[in-house]
Coordinates of C-alpha atoms in Angstrom, one line a residue:
X29 CA -16.3 3.5 -25.1
X30 CA -14.9 4.7 -21.8
X31 CA -15.0 8.5 -21.2
X32 CA -12.1 9.8 -19.1
X33 CA -12.4 11.5 -16.1
X34 CA -12.8 15.3 -15.9
X35 CA -9.9 17.4 -15.4
X36 CA -11.7 19.4 -12.6
X37 CA -11.6 16.5 -10.2
X38 CA -9.6 17.0 -7.0
X39 CA -6.9 14.6 -5.9
X40 CA -5.4 14.3 -2.4
X41 CA -2.5 12.2 -1.2
X42 CA -2.6 11.1 2.5
X43 CA 0.3 10.4 4.4
X44 CA 0.6 9.1 8.0
X45 CA 4.0 9.4 9.9
X46 CA 2.5 7.2 12.8
X47 CA 2.9 4.2 10.4
X48 CA 6.6 4.2 11.1
X49 CA 6.0 3.4 14.8
X50 CA 5.3 -0.2 13.7
X51 CA 8.7 -2.0 14.1
X52 CA 10.3 -5.4 14.4
X53 CA 12.1 -5.4 17.7
X54 CA 12.9 -9.2 18.2
X55 CA 16.4 -8.5 17.1
X56 CA 18.5 -6.2 15.1
X57 CA 18.5 -8.8 12.1
X58 CA 15.7 -7.7 9.9
X59 CA 17.0 -9.9 6.9
X60 CA 14.0 -12.0 7.1
X61 CA 11.4 -9.4 7.6
X62 CA 9.8 -8.7 4.1
X63 CA 7.4 -5.9 5.2
X64 CA 8.7 -2.8 6.9
X65 CA 6.7 0.5 7.0
X66 CA 10.0 2.3 6.0
X67 CA 9.2 0.9 2.5
X68 CA 6.6 3.9 2.3
X69 CA 9.5 6.0 1.4
X70 CA 9.9 4.7 -2.0
X71 CA 6.2 5.2 -2.6
X72 CA 6.7 8.8 -1.6
X73 CA 9.6 9.0 -4.2
X74 CA 7.2 7.8 -6.8
X75 CA 4.5 10.4 -5.8
X76 CA 7.0 13.2 -5.6
X77 CA 8.3 12.4 -9.1
X78 CA 4.7 12.1 -10.5
X79 CA 4.0 15.6 -9.0
X80 CA 7.2 17.0 -10.4
X81 CA 6.2 15.7 -13.9
X82 CA 2.6 16.8 -13.8
X83 CA 3.7 20.3 -12.8
X84 CA 5.8 20.4 -16.0
X85 CA 3.0 19.1 -18.1
X86 CA 0.7 21.7 -16.5
X87 CA 3.0 24.5 -17.3
X88 CA 3.4 23.3 -21.0
X89 CA -0.5 23.1 -21.3
X90 CA -0.8 26.6 -19.9
X91 CA 1.9 27.7 -22.4
X92 CA -0.2 26.2 -25.1
X93 CA -3.4 27.6 -24.0
X94 CA -1.8 31.2 -23.6
X95 CA -0.8 31.1 -27.3
X96 CA -4.4 30.7 -28.4
X97 CA -6.1 33.0 -25.9
X98 CA -5.5 35.5 -23.3
X99 CA -7.9 35.5 -20.4
X100 CA -6.2 36.6 -17.1
X101 CA -7.5 35.3 -13.9
X102 CA -8.3 31.7 -15.1
X103 CA -6.6 28.3 -14.9
X104 CA -7.8 25.0 -15.7
X105 CA -8.9 22.7 -12.9
X106 CA -9.9 23.7 -9.6
X107 CA -7.0 26.5 -8.9
X108 CA -8.3 29.8 -8.4
X109 CA -6.0 32.6 -9.6
X110 CA -5.8 36.1 -8.3
X111 CA -5.7 38.5 -11.1
X112 CA -2.7 40.4 -10.1
X113 CA 1.1 40.4 -10.8
X114 CA 1.6 36.7 -10.3
X115 CA -1.2 35.7 -12.7
X116 CA 0.0 38.3 -15.4
X117 CA 3.4 37.3 -15.1
X118 CA 2.2 33.5 -15.7
X119 CA 0.2 34.3 -18.7
X120 CA 2.9 36.3 -20.3
X121 CA 5.7 33.7 -19.6
X122 CA 7.0 32.1 -22.6
X123 CA 9.2 29.2 -21.2
X124 CA 8.0 26.3 -19.3
X125 CA 10.3 27.2 -16.4
X126 CA 9.0 30.6 -16.1
X127 CA 5.7 29.3 -16.1
X128 CA 6.5 26.8 -13.3
X129 CA 7.9 29.7 -11.3
X130 CA 4.8 31.8 -11.8
X131 CA 2.6 28.8 -11.0
X132 CA 4.4 28.7 -7.6
X133 CA 3.2 32.1 -6.8
X134 CA -0.5 31.5 -7.3
X135 CA -3.0 31.4 -4.5
X136 CA -4.6 28.0 -4.8
X137 CA -8.1 27.6 -3.1
X138 CA -8.0 25.0 -0.3
X139 CA -9.1 24.1 3.1
X140 CA -6.8 25.3 5.8
X141 CA -7.9 22.7 8.5
X142 CA -5.2 20.1 7.5
X143 CA -1.4 20.2 6.8
X144 CA -1.2 20.6 3.1
X145 CA 1.9 20.8 1.1
X146 CA 2.8 24.3 0.1
X147 CA 3.4 25.1 -3.5
X148 CA 2.2 22.1 -5.2
X149 CA 2.0 23.4 -8.7
X150 CA -0.8 21.1 -10.2
X151 CA -4.4 22.3 -10.1
X152 CA -6.7 20.4 -7.8
X153 CA -3.8 18.4 -6.2
X154 CA -3.1 18.3 -2.4
X155 CA -0.6 16.4 -0.1
X156 CA -2.1 16.0 3.3
X157 CA 0.2 14.9 6.3
X158 CA -2.6 13.4 8.3
X159 CA -2.5 13.2 12.2
X160 CA -6.0 11.6 12.4
X161 CA -6.1 8.5 14.6
X162 CA -8.8 6.4 16.1
X163 CA -9.4 4.1 19.2
X164 CA -9.7 0.7 17.8
X165 CA -11.8 -0.3 20.9
X166 CA -14.0 2.7 20.4
X167 CA -14.7 3.3 16.8
X168 CA -17.7 2.2 15.1
X169 CA -16.2 1.1 11.8
X170 CA -13.5 -0.8 13.4
X171 CA -15.8 -2.7 15.5
X172 CA -18.2 -3.3 12.6
X173 CA -15.3 -5.3 10.8
X174 CA -13.4 -6.7 13.8
X175 CA -15.6 -6.6 16.9
X176 CA -17.7 -9.4 18.1
X177 CA -21.2 -9.5 19.7
X178 CA -19.8 -11.0 23.1
X179 CA -16.9 -8.4 23.1
X180 CA -14.1 -7.1 21.0
X181 CA -11.9 -10.1 21.9
X182 CA -9.5 -9.9 18.7
X183 CA -9.0 -6.0 19.2
X184 CA -8.2 -6.5 22.9
X185 CA -5.9 -9.2 22.1
X186 CA -3.9 -7.0 19.6
X187 CA -3.6 -4.3 22.2
X188 CA -2.5 -6.8 24.8
X189 CA 0.1 -8.3 22.3
X190 CA 1.6 -5.1 21.5
X191 CA 1.6 -4.0 25.2
X192 CA 3.5 -7.0 26.4
X193 CA 5.6 -7.3 23.3
X194 CA 8.9 -6.4 25.1
X195 CA 8.3 -8.7 28.1
X196 CA 7.3 -11.6 25.8
X197 CA 10.4 -11.3 23.8
X198 CA 12.4 -11.3 26.7
X199 CA 10.7 -14.4 28.3
X200 CA 10.1 -16.5 25.1
X201 CA 11.8 -14.8 22.2
X202 CA 8.6 -13.8 20.4
X203 CA 5.7 -11.5 21.1
X204 CA 3.1 -13.1 18.6
X205 CA 1.2 -16.2 20.1
X206 CA 2.1 -19.7 19.0
X207 CA 0.5 -20.5 15.7
X208 CA 1.3 -17.4 13.9
X209 CA 4.2 -17.2 11.5
X210 CA 6.8 -15.1 13.4
X211 CA 8.6 -13.3 10.3
X212 CA 5.0 -12.4 8.8
X213 CA 3.5 -10.9 12.0
X214 CA 5.4 -8.8 14.5
X215 CA 4.6 -6.3 17.1
X216 CA 6.0 -3.5 19.3
X217 CA 4.4 -1.5 22.0
X218 CA 3.8 1.4 19.4
X219 CA 2.3 -0.7 16.7
X220 CA -1.2 -0.2 17.8
X221 CA -0.5 3.5 17.3
X222 CA 0.6 2.9 13.8
X223 CA -2.5 0.9 13.0
X224 CA -4.8 3.4 14.5
X225 CA -2.9 6.3 12.5
X226 CA -3.3 4.3 9.4
X227 CA -7.2 3.8 10.0
X228 CA -7.5 7.5 10.9
X229 CA -6.0 8.7 7.6
X230 CA -8.3 6.2 5.8
X231 CA -11.4 7.5 7.4
X232 CA -10.2 11.1 7.0
X233 CA -10.0 10.5 3.3
X234 CA -13.5 9.0 3.4
X235 CA -14.8 12.0 5.1
X236 CA -13.1 14.3 2.8
X237 CA -14.2 12.7 -0.3
X238 CA -18.0 12.2 0.9
X239 CA -18.3 15.8 2.1
X240 CA -19.6 16.5 -1.3
X241 CA -23.0 15.2 -0.1
X242 CA -23.4 18.5 1.8
X243 CA -21.2 20.7 -0.2
X244 CA -18.1 21.0 -2.4
X245 CA -15.8 18.0 -1.5
X246 CA -12.2 18.8 -0.6
X247 CA -11.3 15.6 -2.7
X248 CA -12.8 13.4 -5.2
X249 CA -9.9 11.0 -5.7
X250 CA -7.7 10.0 -2.7
X251 CA -4.6 7.9 -2.4
X252 CA -3.8 7.1 1.3
X253 CA -0.1 5.6 1.6
X254 CA -0.2 3.7 4.7
X255 CA 1.4 0.4 6.2
X256 CA 0.9 -2.2 7.4
X257 CA -1.2 -3.5 4.8
X258 CA -4.7 -4.9 5.4
X259 CA -6.2 -7.1 2.8
X260 CA -5.2 -10.5 4.4
X261 CA -6.6 -9.8 7.7
X262 CA -10.2 -11.4 8.2
X263 CA -12.7 -10.6 11.0
X264 CA -10.4 -11.9 13.8
X265 CA -7.3 -13.4 12.1
X266 CA -4.1 -11.5 11.5
X267 CA -2.2 -12.8 8.5
X268 CA 0.4 -11.7 5.6
X269 CA 1.7 -8.6 7.4
X270 CA -2.0 -7.4 8.2
X271 CA -3.5 -6.9 11.6
X272 CA -6.5 -4.8 10.7
X273 CA -8.3 -4.4 7.3
X274 CA -8.0 -0.8 6.4
X275 CA -10.0 -0.9 3.2
X276 CA -12.9 -2.9 5.0
X277 CA -12.7 -0.5 7.9
X278 CA -12.9 2.5 5.4
X279 CA -15.9 0.9 3.6
X280 CA -17.7 0.4 6.9
X281 CA -17.0 4.0 7.7
X282 CA -18.6 5.3 4.6
X283 CA -21.7 3.2 5.3
X284 CA -22.1 4.0 9.0
X285 CA -21.3 7.6 8.9
X286 CA -22.1 8.8 5.3
X287 CA -25.1 6.3 4.3
X288 CA -23.2 4.7 1.7
X289 CA -24.9 1.3 0.7
X290 CA -23.1 0.1 -2.3
X291 CA -19.5 -0.2 -2.3
X292 CA -17.1 -1.3 -5.1
X293 CA -13.6 -2.6 -3.9
X294 CA -11.0 -3.5 -6.6
X295 CA -7.9 -5.3 -5.4
X296 CA -5.0 -5.2 -7.8
X297 CA -2.4 -6.7 -5.4
X298 CA -0.4 -9.5 -6.5
X299 CA -1.9 -11.7 -3.8
X300 CA -5.5 -12.5 -3.3
X301 CA -7.1 -10.5 -0.6
X302 CA -8.6 -13.4 1.3
X303 CA -9.3 -11.4 4.3
X304 CA -11.2 -8.8 2.6
X305 CA -13.1 -11.4 0.4
X306 CA -14.2 -13.1 3.8
X307 CA -15.3 -10.0 5.4
X308 CA -17.3 -8.8 2.2
X309 CA -18.9 -12.5 2.0
X310 CA -20.1 -12.1 5.6
X311 CA -21.4 -8.5 5.3
X312 CA -23.3 -9.5 2.1
X313 CA -24.7 -12.5 3.8
X314 CA -26.1 -10.3 6.5
X315 CA -27.6 -7.7 4.1
X316 CA -29.1 -10.6 2.1
X317 CA -30.7 -12.2 5.3
X318 CA -32.1 -8.7 6.2
X319 CA -33.5 -8.2 2.8
X320 CA -35.4 -11.5 2.9
X321 CA -36.8 -11.0 6.3
X322 CA -38.1 -7.6 5.0
X323 CA -39.7 -9.2 2.1
X324 CA -41.3 -12.0 4.3
X325 CA -42.6 -9.3 6.8
X326 CA -43.2 -6.0 4.9
X327 CA -44.5 -4.4 8.2
X328 CA -41.1 -4.5 9.8
X329 CA -38.5 -1.9 9.2
X330 CA -34.9 -2.1 9.6
X331 CA -31.8 -0.2 8.3
X332 CA -30.6 -1.9 4.9
X333 CA -27.1 -3.2 5.2
X334 CA -24.4 -2.4 2.7
X335 CA -23.9 -4.5 -0.5
X336 CA -20.2 -4.9 -1.7
X337 CA -18.8 -6.0 -4.7
X338 CA -15.3 -7.4 -4.4
X339 CA -13.0 -7.9 -7.5
X340 CA -9.5 -9.1 -7.3
X341 CA -6.7 -9.5 -10.0
X342 CA -4.1 -11.7 -8.5
X343 CA -1.6 -14.5 -9.0
X344 CA -3.4 -17.9 -7.7
X345 CA 0.1 -19.6 -7.6
X346 CA 1.2 -17.2 -4.9
X347 CA 0.3 -16.6 -1.3
X348 CA -2.2 -17.5 0.1
X349 CA -2.6 -20.3 -2.5
X350 CA 1.1 -21.2 -3.0
X351 CA 0.7 -24.7 -1.4
X352 CA -2.4 -25.6 -3.3
X353 CA -4.8 -25.9 -0.4
X354 CA -8.2 -26.5 -1.9
X355 CA -10.2 -24.0 0.3
X356 CA -7.8 -21.3 -0.5
X357 CA -7.5 -21.8 -4.2
X358 CA -11.3 -22.2 -4.4
X359 CA -11.9 -18.9 -2.6
X360 CA -9.2 -17.1 -4.8
X361 CA -11.3 -18.4 -7.8
X362 CA -14.9 -17.6 -6.9
X363 CA -17.0 -15.8 -9.4
X364 CA -20.5 -15.1 -8.1
X365 CA -22.7 -12.4 -9.1
X366 CA -26.0 -11.8 -7.4
X367 CA -26.7 -15.4 -5.9
X368 CA -27.1 -15.6 -2.3
X369 CA -26.5 -11.8 -2.2
X370 CA -22.9 -12.1 -3.2
X371 CA -20.9 -10.1 -5.8
X372 CA -17.4 -11.4 -6.2
X373 CA -15.1 -11.7 -9.1
X374 CA -11.7 -13.3 -9.0
X375 CA -9.2 -13.1 -12.0
X376 CA -6.0 -14.8 -12.3
X377 CA -3.0 -13.1 -13.4
X378 CA -1.0 -14.8 -16.4
X379 CA 2.2 -14.4 -17.7
X380 CA 2.5 -12.0 -20.7
X381 CA 5.0 -12.1 -23.6
X382 CA 5.0 -8.5 -24.8
X383 CA 3.2 -5.2 -24.4
X384 CA 1.1 -6.2 -27.2
X385 CA 0.1 -9.5 -25.8
X386 CA -0.6 -7.8 -22.4
X387 CA -2.8 -4.8 -23.7
X388 CA -4.1 -6.5 -26.8
X389 CA -5.2 -10.0 -25.2
X390 CA -4.9 -10.3 -21.5
X391 CA -5.9 -6.7 -20.5
X392 CA -8.7 -6.3 -23.1
X393 CA -10.2 -9.5 -23.0
X394 CA -9.7 -10.8 -19.3
X395 CA -8.4 -8.1 -16.9
X396 CA -11.0 -5.4 -17.6
X397 CA -13.6 -7.9 -16.7
X398 CA -13.0 -7.0 -13.1
X399 CA -14.4 -3.6 -13.9
X400 CA -17.1 -4.5 -16.1
X401 CA -18.4 -6.9 -13.4
X402 CA -18.4 -3.9 -10.9
X403 CA -20.5 -1.9 -13.3
X404 CA -22.9 -4.8 -13.7
X405 CA -23.3 -4.9 -10.0
X406 CA -24.1 -1.3 -9.8
X407 CA -26.5 -1.7 -12.8
X408 CA -28.4 -4.5 -11.2
X409 CA -28.8 -2.7 -7.7
X410 CA -30.0 0.7 -8.8
X411 CA -27.6 2.1 -11.4
X412 CA -25.6 5.3 -10.4
X413 CA -26.3 7.1 -7.1
X414 CA -25.1 9.2 -4.4
X415 CA -25.0 5.9 -2.2
X416 CA -21.9 4.5 -4.2
X417 CA -18.1 4.7 -3.7
X418 CA -15.2 3.0 -5.2
X419 CA -12.2 1.8 -3.1
X420 CA -8.9 0.3 -4.5
X421 CA -6.9 -2.2 -2.6
X422 CA -3.7 -0.8 -4.3
X423 CA -0.7 -3.3 -4.0
X424 CA 2.2 -2.7 -6.6
X425 CA 4.0 -6.3 -6.1
X426 CA 2.6 -7.4 -9.3
X427 CA 4.7 -4.6 -11.1
X428 CA 7.2 -5.6 -13.5
X429 CA 9.9 -4.3 -11.2
X430 CA 9.1 -6.3 -8.1
X431 CA 11.6 -8.7 -6.7
X432 CA 11.8 -12.0 -8.5
X433 CA 11.7 -13.8 -5.1
X434 CA 8.5 -12.1 -4.4
X435 CA 6.9 -12.7 -7.7
X436 CA 8.3 -16.1 -8.5
X437 CA 5.8 -17.4 -11.0
X438 CA 6.2 -14.6 -13.6
X439 CA 2.5 -13.2 -13.2
X440 CA 3.1 -9.4 -13.4
X441 CA 1.8 -6.4 -15.2
X442 CA 3.7 -3.5 -16.9
X443 CA 4.1 -0.3 -14.8
X444 CA 1.5 1.4 -17.2
X445 CA -1.1 -0.9 -15.8
X446 CA -1.2 1.3 -12.8
X447 CA -1.9 4.3 -14.7
X448 CA -4.3 3.1 -17.5
X449 CA -6.4 0.8 -15.0
X450 CA -6.6 3.7 -12.5
X451 CA -8.0 5.9 -15.3
X452 CA -10.6 3.5 -16.3
X453 CA -11.7 3.1 -12.7
X454 CA -11.9 6.9 -12.2
X455 CA -14.0 7.1 -15.5
X456 CA -16.3 4.3 -14.2
X457 CA -16.6 6.2 -10.9
X458 CA -17.5 9.3 -12.7
X459 CA -20.6 7.4 -14.2
X460 CA -21.7 5.8 -11.3
X461 CA -20.2 7.3 -8.0
X462 CA -20.1 11.0 -8.9
X463 CA -16.2 10.4 -9.3
X464 CA -15.5 9.3 -5.7
X465 CA -12.5 7.0 -5.5
X466 CA -10.4 6.0 -2.5
X467 CA -7.3 4.2 -3.0
X468 CA -5.3 2.4 0.0
X469 CA -1.7 1.1 -0.3
X470 CA -1.4 -2.5 0.2
X471 CA 1.6 -4.7 -0.9
X472 CA 4.7 -3.8 -2.8
X473 CA 8.3 -4.5 -1.7
X474 CA 11.1 -3.5 -4.0
X475 CA 11.6 0.3 -4.2
X476 CA 11.4 0.4 -7.9
X477 CA 8.1 -1.4 -7.8
X478 CA 6.8 1.0 -5.3
X479 CA 8.3 4.0 -7.0
X480 CA 7.3 3.4 -10.6
X481 CA 3.7 2.0 -9.4
X482 CA 3.1 5.0 -7.2
X483 CA 4.2 7.3 -9.9
X484 CA 1.9 5.7 -12.5
X485 CA -1.0 5.5 -10.3
X486 CA -1.1 9.0 -9.0
X487 CA -1.0 10.0 -12.7
X488 CA -3.9 8.1 -13.3
X489 CA -5.6 9.5 -10.4
X490 CA -4.9 13.1 -11.4
X491 CA -4.6 12.7 -15.3
X492 CA -5.3 16.4 -16.0
X493 CA -6.0 16.0 -19.7
X494 CA -5.9 13.3 -22.4
X495 CA -2.5 12.7 -23.7
X496 CA -0.7 14.9 -21.0
X497 CA 1.0 11.7 -19.5
X498 CA 3.9 10.3 -20.9
X499 CA 4.5 6.6 -20.0
X500 CA 8.2 7.3 -20.7
X501 CA 8.3 9.0 -17.2
X502 CA 8.7 5.7 -15.5
X503 CA 11.1 4.1 -18.0
X504 CA 13.8 2.4 -16.5
X505 CA 16.3 5.0 -17.4
X506 CA 14.4 7.8 -15.7
X507 CA 13.7 5.4 -12.6
X508 CA 17.6 5.1 -12.4
X509 CA 17.9 8.8 -12.4
X510 CA 15.2 9.3 -9.9
X511 CA 16.8 6.8 -7.5
X512 CA 20.1 8.3 -7.7
X513 CA 18.5 11.9 -7.1
X514 CA 16.5 10.9 -4.1
X515 CA 18.8 8.6 -2.3
X516 CA 19.2 9.4 1.4
X517 CA 22.5 11.1 2.0
X518 CA 24.1 11.7 5.4
X519 CA 25.4 14.9 4.2
X520 CA 22.0 16.4 2.9
X521 CA 20.4 16.7 -0.5
X522 CA 22.4 17.1 -3.5
X523 CA 22.7 20.4 -4.9
X524 CA 20.0 21.6 -7.2
X525 CA 22.6 22.6 -9.9
X526 CA 23.3 18.8 -10.1
X527 CA 19.9 18.3 -11.9
X528 CA 19.9 21.6 -13.9
X529 CA 19.3 19.7 -17.2
X530 CA 16.5 17.9 -15.8
X531 CA 14.5 20.1 -13.5
X532 CA 11.8 17.5 -12.7
X533 CA 14.6 15.7 -10.7
X534 CA 15.4 18.6 -8.3
X535 CA 11.8 19.4 -8.1
X536 CA 10.9 15.9 -7.1
X537 CA 13.5 16.2 -4.4
X538 CA 12.1 19.2 -3.1
X539 CA 8.5 17.7 -2.8
X540 CA 10.0 14.6 -1.3
X541 CA 11.6 16.6 1.4
X542 CA 8.1 17.9 2.4
X543 CA 6.7 14.3 2.5
X544 CA 9.5 13.1 4.7
X545 CA 8.6 12.5 8.4
X546 CA 8.9 15.2 11.0
X547 CA 11.9 15.0 13.2
X548 CA 9.6 13.9 16.3
X549 CA 8.3 11.0 14.5
X550 CA 11.5 9.8 12.9
X551 CA 14.0 10.0 15.6
X552 CA 12.3 8.2 18.0
X553 CA 14.1 5.0 18.4
X554 CA 12.4 2.0 19.3
X555 CA 13.3 -0.7 22.2
X556 CA 15.3 -3.4 20.7
X557 CA 15.9 -6.8 22.1
X558 CA 19.7 -7.0 22.7
X559 CA 21.0 -9.8 20.4
X560 CA 23.9 -12.0 21.5
X561 CA 27.4 -10.4 20.9
X562 CA 28.6 -10.8 17.4
X563 CA 32.0 -11.4 18.7
X564 CA 33.6 -14.7 19.7
X565 CA 37.0 -16.3 20.6
X566 CA 38.3 -19.0 18.5
X567 CA 39.4 -22.2 20.2
X568 CA 42.8 -21.6 21.6
X569 CA 43.9 -24.8 20.0
X570 CA 45.2 -24.7 16.4
X571 CA 42.7 -25.9 13.8
X572 CA 43.4 -29.1 11.8
X573 CA 45.4 -28.0 8.8
X574 CA 43.1 -30.3 6.6
X575 CA 40.0 -28.3 7.2
X576 CA 39.7 -25.2 5.1
X577 CA 38.5 -22.0 6.9
X578 CA 36.0 -21.2 4.3
X579 CA 33.9 -24.1 5.6
X580 CA 33.2 -22.7 8.9
X581 CA 29.7 -21.5 9.7
X582 CA 30.8 -17.9 10.1
X583 CA 32.5 -17.9 6.8
X584 CA 29.8 -19.5 4.7
X585 CA 26.3 -18.2 5.8
X586 CA 25.1 -18.6 2.0
X587 CA 26.2 -22.1 1.7
X588 CA 23.8 -25.1 1.1
X589 CA 23.5 -26.2 4.7
X590 CA 22.6 -22.9 5.8
X591 CA 20.2 -22.3 3.0
X592 CA 18.3 -25.4 4.0
X593 CA 18.0 -24.3 7.6
X594 CA 16.9 -20.8 6.7
X595 CA 13.1 -20.0 6.9
X596 CA 11.5 -18.5 3.8
X597 CA 10.3 -15.3 4.3
X598 CA 6.9 -15.0 2.8
X599 CA 3.2 -14.4 3.8
X600 CA 1.7 -16.9 6.1
X601 CA -0.5 -19.7 4.5
X602 CA -3.1 -19.9 7.2
X603 CA -6.0 -17.6 7.5
X604 CA -9.3 -18.2 9.5
X605 CA -10.9 -16.2 6.7
X606 CA -9.7 -18.2 3.8
X607 CA -12.8 -19.4 2.6
X608 CA -16.1 -17.5 2.0
X609 CA -17.9 -19.7 4.3
X610 CA -15.6 -21.7 6.3
X611 CA -12.5 -20.9 8.2
X612 CA -9.3 -22.7 9.5
X613 CA -7.2 -22.5 12.4
X614 CA -4.1 -20.3 12.0
X615 CA -1.7 -23.0 13.0
X616 CA 0.2 -23.6 10.0
X617 CA 3.5 -22.5 8.8
X618 CA 4.4 -20.3 6.0
X619 CA 5.3 -21.7 2.7
X620 CA 8.4 -23.7 2.5
X621 CA 8.9 -22.9 -1.1
X622 CA 8.9 -19.3 -0.5
X623 CA 11.8 -16.9 -0.2
X624 CA 12.6 -13.3 -0.6
X625 CA 15.8 -11.7 -1.5
X626 CA 16.3 -7.9 -1.6
X627 CA 19.1 -5.2 -2.0
X628 CA 19.7 -5.0 1.8
X629 CA 19.4 -8.4 2.7
X630 CA 22.5 -9.9 3.7
X631 CA 21.6 -13.5 5.0
X632 CA 18.5 -15.7 6.0
X633 CA 18.6 -16.5 9.6
X634 CA 16.2 -19.2 11.1
X635 CA 14.1 -17.8 14.0
X636 CA 13.5 -20.7 16.3
X637 CA 10.1 -20.6 18.3
X638 CA 10.7 -19.5 21.9
X639 CA 14.1 -17.8 21.1
X640 CA 15.1 -14.6 19.6
X641 CA 17.0 -14.7 16.3
X642 CA 20.7 -14.5 16.5
X643 CA 23.2 -13.0 13.7
X644 CA 26.0 -15.2 12.7
X645 CA 29.3 -13.9 13.9
X646 CA 30.7 -11.3 11.8
X647 CA 33.8 -10.3 13.8
X648 CA 36.1 -13.0 15.1
X649 CA 39.2 -12.2 17.5
X650 CA 42.1 -14.2 16.7
X651 CA 44.1 -15.1 20.0
X652 CA 47.6 -16.7 19.6
X653 CA 48.3 -19.5 21.9
X654 CA 50.9 -18.8 24.8
X655 CA 54.4 -18.3 24.0
X656 CA 55.4 -21.2 26.1
X657 CA 52.7 -23.6 24.5
X658 CA 54.2 -26.9 23.4

């Protein structure tokens, strides 16, 4: 029987505004660009809603406890309450709103070295707006994952591609070298800053969680909301929106700086993390070789390499396996435990017919195997210990609310999966890793998938007490209310009185306001390659009356002919790290069967190699023929 995580565990959310510096600058037409860091705002909406709901649950719990006992100066969790007016009014309050107000006046113990959100009224929960960054050419963990014995060629290439991106776009129409899908991979001069900031936030979370080895940790559970994602990037091959592998770098940092030798990585993105699996395979192979050499020559001493378990729950019909290439499908189907030093489990998502079918059949008998195999790995390598940490590659694109065009094969999970499975991961980490769990954002593209998934996931990380979470919090009706309350408005936020009947909505808006980027990071405008004018003059000759105006290219961008020419925006199908033991050159185009449609996509426009994309004309100036024309 799974025991649930202790209510005293600290949870920290890490945000990084620098991620917004990664932009698509080839043209102003982003209709075919699936991944944009701005989508992190939807994650923040979900996190804010989770915190607002948890505050209400905490207040109700305190009210219940107050009815059975009166003990001033105490609060469940890691909050420290000063026994004075604020605490007294808290314990004497009878209404949830009064309790919430009193909670806001409490003095919570926390480290003052980072920018932590003020007034979060959930014991043991913090929001950190990270400013941490690294130099990818001078960081041990980055070089461990993406470096090379003969030099950091790949890392130097990324910097060079970003540095020269403007010039390359002007000259050739694209900044990404030939052979890489131009809509799946893009760069601007500030992209490296975004990647370095994302890595910095992940490493900061690792340091905070593992600080418990020398004292009380600032955090036990962490969620790092950064983009671009990372799990498709191999050692030296960018793919699927990913240029550096954030989770693999975090694992390497935990090993190199904190002596963590056993690492569990659980990947719950819709797509197989082929880059992470390839990196894990290489690391395990090297560690296994070192172990064999030590056995054959007992007198020699060398530092033991890390041993990593990688488990992925994904749709094998989607990228990178969508075209059925044998090496990619095989890699996404590997199940090997111990042999050749490898510890890898891949489980394929299946369509579910009802909640009962999902939880009673698929989850209980298939999907939970991902976690049981992780525990088997730990038991076979020494059991629980201080050298263990759990990572979650947390994509939300398998969510039931993801775009149909992204999840075309119906392999989804209900939103509550992100709550329940997260709780089980935390419970497992409690037994094997002193409760240490670090979750890093991967995929997820529709706002509703990101909002609901992030909301449920954070509740699973915090989970103050059994039964405190109501899964109705992320029902469609409540998500619609949340989206309305947090919709960006030019005139500012709605009046709090608008949500007087449901205070959690106004509270979510308040927390979201803190999470939003600072003016300095959000107001900076990136260089944009000037696209051709969208204005054009019609031929001065009168059109043939037999030709309908509705058949003109400008009037029918969604017609069949246009649709056939438009590229399908999806993840790329080539990745050098596609197989555990072999690689393939990244010179193949993305799947011809892929497409993505979303609320803000107006049209799909083909991006020709060597030329910037151009929008179809939207404004047409009609010019009458001269008065003396025949």
